[in-house]
Short mmCIF file of C-alpha atoms in Angstrom, two decimals:
data_model
loop_
_atom_site.label_atom_id
_atom_site.label_comp_id
_atom_site.label_asym_id
_atom_site.label_seq_id
_atom_site.Cartn_x
_atom_site.Cartn_y
_atom_site.Cartn_z
CA UNK A 341 25.73 127.88 26.25
CA UNK A 342 22.96 125.08 25.05
CA UNK A 343 22.92 123.98 28.72
CA UNK A 344 22.11 127.16 29.87
CA UNK A 345 19.15 127.65 27.78
CA UNK A 346 17.94 124.61 28.69
CA UNK A 347 18.01 125.24 31.88
CA UNK A 348 16.55 128.33 32.05
CA UNK A 349 13.30 126.81 29.57
CA UNK A 350 13.10 123.98 31.95
CA UNK A 351 13.37 126.85 35.16
CA UNK A 352 10.10 128.65 33.15
CA UNK A 353 8.23 126.17 32.09
CA UNK A 354 8.26 124.57 36.05
CA UNK A 355 8.13 127.80 37.41
CA UNK A 356 4.61 128.95 35.15
CA UNK A 357 3.76 125.07 36.32
CA UNK A 358 4.04 125.11 39.94
CA UNK A 359 2.46 128.84 39.75
CA UNK A 360 -0.78 127.16 37.98
CA UNK A 361 -1.23 123.73 40.06
CA UNK A 362 -0.89 126.95 43.50
CA UNK A 363 -3.59 128.71 41.62
CA UNK A 364 -6.14 125.66 41.10
CA UNK A 365 -5.31 123.85 44.40
CA UNK A 366 -9.24 122.78 44.35
CA UNK A 367 -9.07 120.86 40.80
CA UNK A 368 -5.68 118.90 41.50
CA UNK A 369 -6.29 117.76 45.04
CA UNK A 370 -9.83 116.41 43.84
CA UNK A 371 -8.96 114.74 40.29
CA UNK A 372 -6.57 112.10 41.36
CA UNK A 373 -9.23 111.19 44.08
CA UNK A 374 -11.70 110.71 41.44
CA UNK A 375 -9.69 109.17 39.10
CA UNK A 376 -9.16 106.68 41.33
CA UNK A 377 -12.86 106.19 42.44
CA UNK A 378 -13.36 105.71 39.06
CA UNK A 379 -10.63 103.42 37.86
CA UNK A 380 -11.07 101.00 41.36
CA UNK A 381 -15.45 101.13 40.58
CA UNK A 382 -14.50 99.27 37.49
CA UNK A 383 -13.06 95.99 39.27
CA UNK A 384 -16.58 96.00 40.97
CA UNK A 385 -17.54 94.55 37.96
CA UNK A 386 -14.90 92.58 38.11
CA UNK A 387 -15.39 88.71 37.54
CA UNK A 388 -12.85 86.03 38.76
CA UNK A 389 -12.81 83.39 35.63
CA UNK A 390 -12.38 79.83 38.12
CA UNK A 391 -12.55 77.59 35.12
CA UNK A 392 -9.44 76.39 34.50
CA UNK A 393 -11.14 74.77 31.29
CA UNK A 394 -12.82 78.06 29.79
CA UNK A 395 -9.28 79.90 30.43
CA UNK A 396 -7.34 77.38 28.48
CA UNK A 397 -9.06 75.53 26.32
CA UNK A 398 -10.44 76.89 23.03
CA UNK A 399 -14.19 77.02 22.44
CA UNK A 400 -14.35 74.42 20.04
CA UNK A 401 -11.09 71.97 21.38
CA UNK A 402 -11.10 68.05 20.70
CA UNK A 403 -11.34 67.62 24.39
CA UNK A 404 -14.51 69.78 24.87
CA UNK A 405 -16.51 67.37 21.91
CA UNK A 406 -15.12 64.11 22.99
CA UNK A 407 -16.26 65.09 26.67
CA UNK A 408 -19.64 65.65 25.55
CA UNK A 409 -19.46 62.70 23.46
CA UNK A 410 -18.75 60.56 26.78
CA UNK A 411 -21.15 62.55 28.62
CA UNK A 412 -23.88 61.39 26.26
CA UNK A 413 -22.55 57.92 25.85
CA UNK A 414 -22.38 57.40 29.51
CA UNK A 415 -24.27 59.43 31.21
CA UNK A 416 -24.54 59.86 35.16
CA UNK A 417 -28.02 59.50 36.80
CA UNK A 418 -27.35 62.53 39.60
CA UNK A 419 -31.04 62.41 40.31
CA UNK A 420 -30.41 61.73 43.99
CA UNK A 421 -27.15 63.04 44.65
CA UNK A 422 -24.44 64.19 43.62
CA UNK A 423 -20.90 62.73 44.21
CA UNK A 424 -17.73 64.38 43.64
CA UNK A 425 -16.61 61.51 41.57
CA UNK A 426 -19.14 61.41 39.15
CA UNK A 427 -17.98 65.15 38.24
CA UNK A 428 -15.53 65.26 34.98
CA UNK A 429 -14.44 68.92 35.72
CA UNK A 430 -12.05 69.74 38.04
CA UNK A 431 -12.90 71.09 41.43
CA UNK A 432 -12.40 71.28 45.22
CA UNK A 433 -12.65 67.45 46.02
CA UNK A 434 -10.15 64.29 46.91
CA UNK A 435 -9.80 61.43 45.30
CA UNK A 436 -7.63 58.27 45.57
CA UNK A 437 -7.13 56.10 42.76
CA UNK A 438 -5.54 52.53 43.82
CA UNK A 439 -3.62 50.74 41.21
CA UNK A 440 -1.55 47.22 41.50
CA UNK A 441 1.95 46.99 41.24
CA UNK A 442 1.81 43.75 39.43
CA UNK A 443 -0.97 44.82 37.18
CA UNK A 444 -2.69 41.96 39.06
CA UNK A 445 -7.00 42.12 38.74
CA UNK A 446 -8.16 44.68 41.36
CA UNK A 447 -11.50 42.70 42.05
CA UNK A 448 -10.01 40.14 43.91
CA UNK A 449 -10.25 39.28 47.67
CA UNK A 450 -6.83 40.74 48.63
CA UNK A 451 -6.94 43.60 46.69
CA UNK A 452 -10.83 44.41 47.73
CA UNK A 453 -10.00 44.54 51.32
CA UNK A 454 -6.96 46.40 50.93
CA UNK A 455 -9.28 49.17 49.16
CA UNK A 456 -12.18 49.12 51.90
CA UNK A 457 -9.60 49.10 54.35
CA UNK A 458 -8.33 52.32 52.84
CA UNK A 459 -12.03 53.48 52.73
CA UNK A 460 -12.44 52.91 56.19
CA UNK A 461 -9.03 54.62 57.12
CA UNK A 462 -10.02 58.00 55.13
CA UNK A 463 -13.74 57.80 56.77
CA UNK A 464 -12.16 58.12 59.70
CA UNK A 465 -9.66 60.81 59.64
CA UNK A 466 -9.32 63.28 62.00
CA UNK A 467 -8.23 67.40 61.61
CA UNK A 468 -7.88 68.86 65.37
CA UNK A 469 -8.12 72.08 65.56
CA UNK A 470 -7.99 74.63 68.66
CA UNK A 471 -11.41 74.36 70.09
CA UNK A 472 -13.09 71.36 67.38
CA UNK A 473 -11.76 68.10 65.79
CA UNK A 474 -13.04 67.56 62.15
CA UNK A 475 -13.65 64.38 60.69
CA UNK A 476 -14.79 63.30 57.41
CA UNK A 477 -18.73 63.29 58.08
CA UNK A 478 -18.23 67.39 59.02
CA UNK A 479 -16.82 67.71 55.32
CA UNK A 480 -18.44 64.88 53.02
CA UNK A 481 -21.14 65.72 51.02
CA UNK A 482 -24.64 64.54 52.92
CA UNK A 483 -27.44 62.68 51.24
CA UNK A 484 -31.62 63.12 52.33
CA UNK A 485 -30.96 61.13 55.55
CA UNK A 486 -27.99 63.19 56.68
CA UNK A 487 -25.22 60.29 55.92
CA UNK A 488 -22.10 60.73 53.90
CA UNK A 489 -22.68 59.46 50.67
CA UNK A 490 -20.52 57.00 49.36
CA UNK A 491 -19.23 56.48 45.96
CA UNK A 492 -20.69 53.34 44.08
CA UNK A 493 -17.81 51.05 44.03
CA UNK A 494 -17.63 51.10 47.69
CA UNK A 495 -20.31 49.88 47.77
CA UNK A 496 -20.02 47.47 44.76
CA UNK A 497 -16.38 46.09 47.41
CA UNK A 498 -18.63 45.36 50.36
CA UNK A 499 -21.19 43.34 47.70
CA UNK A 500 -18.39 41.91 46.65
CA UNK A 501 -16.91 40.78 49.61
CA UNK A 502 -20.34 39.87 51.32
CA UNK A 503 -20.53 37.26 47.74
CA UNK A 504 -17.27 35.60 48.75
CA UNK A 505 -17.99 35.23 52.35
CA UNK A 506 -20.94 33.55 51.75
CA UNK A 507 -19.73 31.49 48.75
CA UNK A 508 -22.00 33.03 46.11
CA UNK A 509 -20.19 32.70 42.95
CA UNK A 510 -22.82 34.33 40.73
CA UNK A 511 -22.27 37.83 41.87
CA UNK A 512 -22.27 39.89 38.45
CA UNK A 513 -21.02 43.66 38.02
CA UNK A 514 -23.20 45.47 35.63
CA UNK A 515 -22.70 49.46 34.17
CA UNK A 516 -24.11 51.30 35.90
CA UNK A 517 -26.18 49.67 38.83
CA UNK A 518 -24.84 46.91 40.15
CA UNK A 519 -27.67 44.47 42.20
CA UNK A 520 -26.59 41.27 44.51
CA UNK A 521 -28.56 38.00 42.39
#
């Protein structure tokens, strides 16, 4: 009994709905298209947030306050060029951190030579692609002379190696600029 009443009621409702849709085909054909266009157009104002810091760190987090403190106490001179190793925010760049197993001095002759050999090996890397071989010079940051910018620590290590080669003992490393004396 109940099943028959439900069946008759649902059949009547769906029959009326089908008749209504069939009598207004333009509305039911164009309404989904218009709604899709309106919802799709809202994505044109959508901006992807690429800053991991903005997404994950609170507005007044301790990490942001400490970074601002470090930036104010240890300013980096970016007037000549902008080197990725000077950046303190994440980005698309690579960095190699070299440490010693025995916690030795990284500025001694052995480690200085190893670091300079590693730098030379990185700058000689080639990536063969069909029709072209990419080298370090193709992806590095160029300065005004159209040569690759090299991190200041590499220049310091080269000066230190030259000082050792000429038996200079009065070589001093100072922050932020090291000049041979």
